[in-house]
Amino acid sequence: MIRQEVSTSYEELNEDMEQVASGLMAGTEDVDEEDRSSTVLSDSNSPSVRFSKSCLKNVFSVILLFIYLLLMAVAVFLVYQTITDFREKLKHPVMSVSYKEVPFYDAPGIALYPGKAELLTCKHHYYDYILPLVNPGQPGEIECTTQRVNYTDPFTNQTKKHAVIVQGPQEVKKRELVFMQFHLNETDQDFNAIDYLLFSSFQEFLNSPNKSEFMKRCESSYSSWKFSGGFRTWVKMSLVETKEKDGRETVEFRQEISVVNYIERRTGAGSDQLFFVVFEWKDPFIQEVQDIVTANPWNMIALLCGIFLALFKAADFAKLSVKWMIKIRKRHLKRRSQVLNHIS
């Protein structure tokens, strides 16, 4: 009986000791876990870590702000450069040259000022072929349409001028040409030449009610040239039409001139001189010249809209960046004050 009670009490004592030991071990484990968690929290919430993160954010924000300020400066420069280029293009238009092919030309007018020389022959030939001369220096056939006009010199208003107006070639495809021969008797001049000028339309001259005034306007508007005696002067004409800024159209003749010496075969030829001249179209192309303004206002408006949109976006971003930096700064100062208060 006594033995049974002693063994029972011994078993109860062992169970109590095991419970105490297990409780002590669990307590030590809880303490270790609390220490570790407190250490981790203290490491993550340390002032140095928080300061380094906020410092990096501030530096990054400042760099972005400077980048967007630089982009804004570039956008402003582009606006200025775009406006400047547009104004320069308006002031200095680009010359545009195009060529228009025509089957035939409106017959030009050839105004000749022979002076004392006499028109002997005037014929139309085709395909660059001129018949051999027959009785040079003697009057021949005049197959051209001619008009004679007397008018006052438009520059001096005193000198009387006598002009022979001849209808020029038309059929450029057939290479039509006008061949004329002049004769000048003895003269006391050392050099002899005949002046001539070209104007755009012989038909316009015929339809003019006052042919003298018409020729005065032509002489004021067109340039004059010369061909000398003792040579065959071959004139190849080309037409240039220019469109002015005010909408007016002007016509200009350009010429390629070749000169061939005339071999005198007449017996008993004295000091008189023969003049030979040929007028022909160079090619069937009329050169058209006009000034074109390359500045397109719609392109400039679209570019300016894009630049101003970028400026507004950059300004908005810069504003938000500054607000964000101020907010982070205030938050940092608040945490710092809380830490100082906690330490104190």
Short mmCIF file of N, CA, C and O in Angstrom, two decimals, residues 171-227:
data_model
loop_
_atom_site.label_atom_id
_atom_site.label_comp_id
_atom_site.label_asym_id
_atom_site.label_seq_id
_atom_site.Cartn_x
_atom_site.Cartn_y
_atom_site.Cartn_z
N GLU A 171 6.21 77.81 -137.97
CA GLU A 171 6.23 76.35 -137.99
C GLU A 171 7.56 75.83 -137.43
O GLU A 171 8.52 75.59 -138.17
N VAL A 172 7.60 75.65 -136.11
CA VAL A 172 8.83 75.19 -135.49
C VAL A 172 9.10 73.73 -135.81
O VAL A 172 10.25 73.29 -135.90
N LYS A 173 8.03 72.93 -135.99
CA LYS A 173 8.23 71.51 -136.31
C LYS A 173 8.86 71.33 -137.69
O LYS A 173 9.62 70.39 -137.92
N LYS A 174 8.52 72.24 -138.61
CA LYS A 174 9.09 72.18 -139.96
C LYS A 174 10.38 72.98 -140.08
O LYS A 174 10.92 73.12 -141.18
N ARG A 175 10.82 73.53 -138.94
CA ARG A 175 12.07 74.31 -138.89
C ARG A 175 12.03 75.45 -139.91
O ARG A 175 12.95 75.67 -140.70
N GLU A 176 10.94 76.20 -139.83
CA GLU A 176 10.77 77.34 -140.72
C GLU A 176 11.75 78.44 -140.34
O GLU A 176 12.03 78.68 -139.15
N LEU A 177 12.25 79.14 -141.36
CA LEU A 177 13.16 80.26 -141.12
C LEU A 177 12.84 81.39 -142.08
O LEU A 177 12.23 81.19 -143.14
N VAL A 178 13.28 82.58 -141.71
CA VAL A 178 13.10 83.79 -142.54
C VAL A 178 14.49 84.29 -142.92
O VAL A 178 15.32 84.57 -142.03
N PHE A 179 14.73 84.38 -144.23
CA PHE A 179 16.03 84.83 -144.74
C PHE A 179 15.85 86.19 -145.39
O PHE A 179 14.98 86.38 -146.25
N MET A 180 16.69 87.16 -144.99
CA MET A 180 16.62 88.53 -145.52
C MET A 180 17.99 88.97 -145.99
O MET A 180 19.02 88.58 -145.42
N GLN A 181 17.96 89.80 -147.02
CA GLN A 181 19.19 90.37 -147.59
C GLN A 181 19.03 91.88 -147.72
O GLN A 181 18.01 92.37 -148.23
N PHE A 182 20.03 92.62 -147.22
CA PHE A 182 20.04 94.08 -147.30
C PHE A 182 21.26 94.52 -148.09
O PHE A 182 22.30 93.83 -148.12
N HIS A 183 21.11 95.70 -148.70
CA HIS A 183 22.21 96.28 -149.49
C HIS A 183 22.41 97.72 -149.04
O HIS A 183 21.45 98.48 -148.89
N LEU A 184 23.67 98.04 -148.81
CA LEU A 184 24.03 99.41 -148.40
C LEU A 184 25.06 99.95 -149.39
O LEU A 184 26.11 99.32 -149.62
N ASN A 185 24.75 101.14 -150.00
CA ASN A 185 25.70 101.78 -150.92
C ASN A 185 26.88 102.36 -150.16
O ASN A 185 27.03 102.15 -148.96
N GLU A 186 27.66 103.08 -150.86
CA GLU A 186 28.86 103.65 -150.27
C GLU A 186 28.49 104.52 -149.06
O GLU A 186 27.51 105.26 -149.09
N THR A 187 29.31 104.42 -148.05
CA THR A 187 29.08 105.17 -146.83
C THR A 187 30.42 105.63 -146.27
O THR A 187 31.47 105.01 -146.55
N ASP A 188 30.36 106.68 -145.53
CA ASP A 188 31.59 107.21 -144.94
C ASP A 188 31.86 106.64 -143.55
O ASP A 188 32.82 107.05 -142.90
N GLN A 189 31.05 105.71 -143.07
CA GLN A 189 31.24 105.13 -141.75
C GLN A 189 32.26 104.00 -141.81
O GLN A 189 32.37 103.27 -142.79
N ASP A 190 32.98 103.85 -140.69
CA ASP A 190 33.98 102.78 -140.61
C ASP A 190 33.34 101.42 -140.32
O ASP A 190 33.84 100.40 -140.78
N PHE A 191 32.27 101.42 -139.54
CA PHE A 191 31.59 100.17 -139.19
C PHE A 191 30.11 100.33 -139.50
O PHE A 191 29.50 101.35 -139.17
N ASN A 192 29.58 99.30 -140.11
CA ASN A 192 28.17 99.33 -140.49
C ASN A 192 27.45 98.14 -139.87
O ASN A 192 27.96 97.02 -139.89
N ALA A 193 26.28 98.42 -139.34
CA ALA A 193 25.45 97.36 -138.74
C ALA A 193 24.00 97.81 -138.81
O ALA A 193 23.69 99.01 -138.93
N ILE A 194 23.11 96.85 -138.75
CA ILE A 194 21.67 97.11 -138.75
C ILE A 194 21.11 96.66 -137.41
O ILE A 194 21.37 95.52 -136.97
N ASP A 195 20.36 97.54 -136.78
CA ASP A 195 19.74 97.20 -135.49
C ASP A 195 18.42 96.46 -135.73
O ASP A 195 17.73 96.69 -136.74
N TYR A 196 18.06 95.63 -134.75
CA TYR A 196 16.77 94.95 -134.81
C TYR A 196 16.33 94.61 -133.40
O TYR A 196 17.13 94.51 -132.46
N LEU A 197 15.03 94.46 -133.24
CA LEU A 197 14.48 93.97 -131.98
C LEU A 197 13.34 93.00 -132.28
O LEU A 197 12.74 93.02 -133.35
N LEU A 198 13.06 92.15 -131.31
CA LEU A 198 12.00 91.13 -131.44
C LEU A 198 10.90 91.41 -130.43
O LEU A 198 11.19 91.74 -129.27
N PHE A 199 9.66 91.31 -130.89
CA PHE A 199 8.54 91.38 -129.95
C PHE A 199 7.63 90.17 -130.17
O PHE A 199 7.71 89.48 -131.20
N SER A 200 6.76 89.91 -129.21
CA SER A 200 6.13 88.59 -129.09
C SER A 200 5.10 88.27 -130.18
O SER A 200 4.99 87.13 -130.60
N SER A 201 4.33 89.26 -130.67
CA SER A 201 3.22 88.93 -131.57
C SER A 201 3.13 89.94 -132.71
O SER A 201 2.89 91.14 -132.47
N PHE A 202 3.31 89.43 -133.92
CA PHE A 202 3.13 90.28 -135.09
C PHE A 202 1.65 90.60 -135.31
O PHE A 202 1.31 91.70 -135.75
N GLN A 203 0.77 89.66 -134.99
CA GLN A 203 -0.66 89.89 -135.15
C GLN A 203 -1.14 90.98 -134.22
O GLN A 203 -2.01 91.79 -134.58
N GLU A 204 -0.59 91.05 -133.04
CA GLU A 204 -0.95 92.12 -132.10
C GLU A 204 -0.54 93.48 -132.66
O GLU A 204 -1.24 94.48 -132.48
N PHE A 205 0.60 93.51 -133.35
CA PHE A 205 1.03 94.75 -134.00
C PHE A 205 0.05 95.15 -135.10
O PHE A 205 -0.31 96.33 -135.23
N LEU A 206 -0.40 94.19 -135.91
CA LEU A 206 -1.35 94.50 -136.98
C LEU A 206 -2.68 95.00 -136.43
O LEU A 206 -3.32 95.88 -137.03
N ASN A 207 -3.11 94.45 -135.31
CA ASN A 207 -4.40 94.84 -134.73
C ASN A 207 -4.32 96.12 -133.92
O ASN A 207 -5.36 96.65 -133.49
N SER A 208 -3.13 96.65 -133.72
CA SER A 208 -2.99 97.86 -132.92
C SER A 208 -3.50 99.07 -133.70
O SER A 208 -3.10 99.29 -134.86
N PRO A 209 -4.35 99.91 -133.09
CA PRO A 209 -4.84 101.09 -133.82
C PRO A 209 -3.77 102.16 -134.01
O PRO A 209 -3.81 102.91 -134.98
N ASN A 210 -2.81 102.22 -133.09
CA ASN A 210 -1.74 103.21 -133.20
C ASN A 210 -0.42 102.46 -133.21
O ASN A 210 0.14 102.11 -132.17
N LYS A 211 0.07 102.20 -134.41
CA LYS A 211 1.27 101.39 -134.54
C LYS A 211 2.53 102.12 -134.07
O LYS A 211 3.49 101.49 -133.60
N SER A 212 2.52 103.43 -134.16
CA SER A 212 3.69 104.18 -133.67
C SER A 212 3.83 104.05 -132.16
O SER A 212 4.93 103.79 -131.63
N GLU A 213 2.72 104.20 -131.44
CA GLU A 213 2.78 104.04 -130.00
C GLU A 213 3.10 102.59 -129.60
O GLU A 213 3.81 102.35 -128.62
N PHE A 214 2.62 101.67 -130.40
CA PHE A 214 2.92 100.26 -130.13
C PHE A 214 4.43 100.01 -130.24
O PHE A 214 5.03 99.34 -129.39
N MET A 215 5.06 100.57 -131.26
CA MET A 215 6.50 100.36 -131.43
C MET A 215 7.30 101.10 -130.36
O MET A 215 8.37 100.62 -129.92
N LYS A 216 6.81 102.23 -129.90
CA LYS A 216 7.49 102.93 -128.81
C LYS A 216 7.46 102.10 -127.53
O LYS A 216 8.46 102.02 -126.79
N ARG A 217 6.32 101.45 -127.26
CA ARG A 217 6.24 100.58 -126.08
C ARG A 217 7.16 99.37 -126.23
O ARG A 217 7.82 98.95 -125.27
N CYS A 218 7.22 98.82 -127.44
CA CYS A 218 8.09 97.67 -127.66
C CYS A 218 9.56 98.03 -127.47
O CYS A 218 10.33 97.28 -126.86
N GLU A 219 9.96 99.19 -128.00
CA GLU A 219 11.36 99.59 -127.85
C GLU A 219 11.71 99.87 -126.39
O GLU A 219 12.85 99.67 -125.97
N SER A 220 10.72 100.33 -125.62
CA SER A 220 10.97 100.57 -124.20
C SER A 220 11.04 99.27 -123.41
O SER A 220 11.70 99.22 -122.36
N SER A 221 10.39 98.20 -123.91
CA SER A 221 10.30 96.96 -123.14
C SER A 221 11.31 95.91 -123.56
O SER A 221 11.74 95.11 -122.73
N TYR A 222 11.70 95.87 -124.84
CA TYR A 222 12.57 94.80 -125.35
C TYR A 222 13.96 95.34 -125.63
O TYR A 222 14.15 96.53 -125.92
N SER A 223 14.93 94.43 -125.61
CA SER A 223 16.31 94.79 -125.94
C SER A 223 16.50 94.73 -127.45
O SER A 223 15.78 94.03 -128.17
N SER A 224 17.49 95.46 -127.92
CA SER A 224 17.81 95.48 -129.35
C SER A 224 19.20 94.88 -129.57
O SER A 224 20.06 94.91 -128.69
N TRP A 225 19.39 94.31 -130.79
CA TRP A 225 20.67 93.70 -131.17
C TRP A 225 21.10 94.25 -132.53
O TRP A 225 20.38 95.03 -133.14
N LYS A 226 22.26 93.78 -132.98
CA LYS A 226 22.81 94.24 -134.27
C LYS A 226 23.32 93.04 -135.07
O LYS A 226 23.71 92.02 -134.49
N PHE A 227 23.32 93.16 -136.36
CA PHE A 227 24.07 92.23 -137.23
C PHE A 227 24.85 93.06 -138.24
O PHE A 227 24.39 94.09 -138.74
#
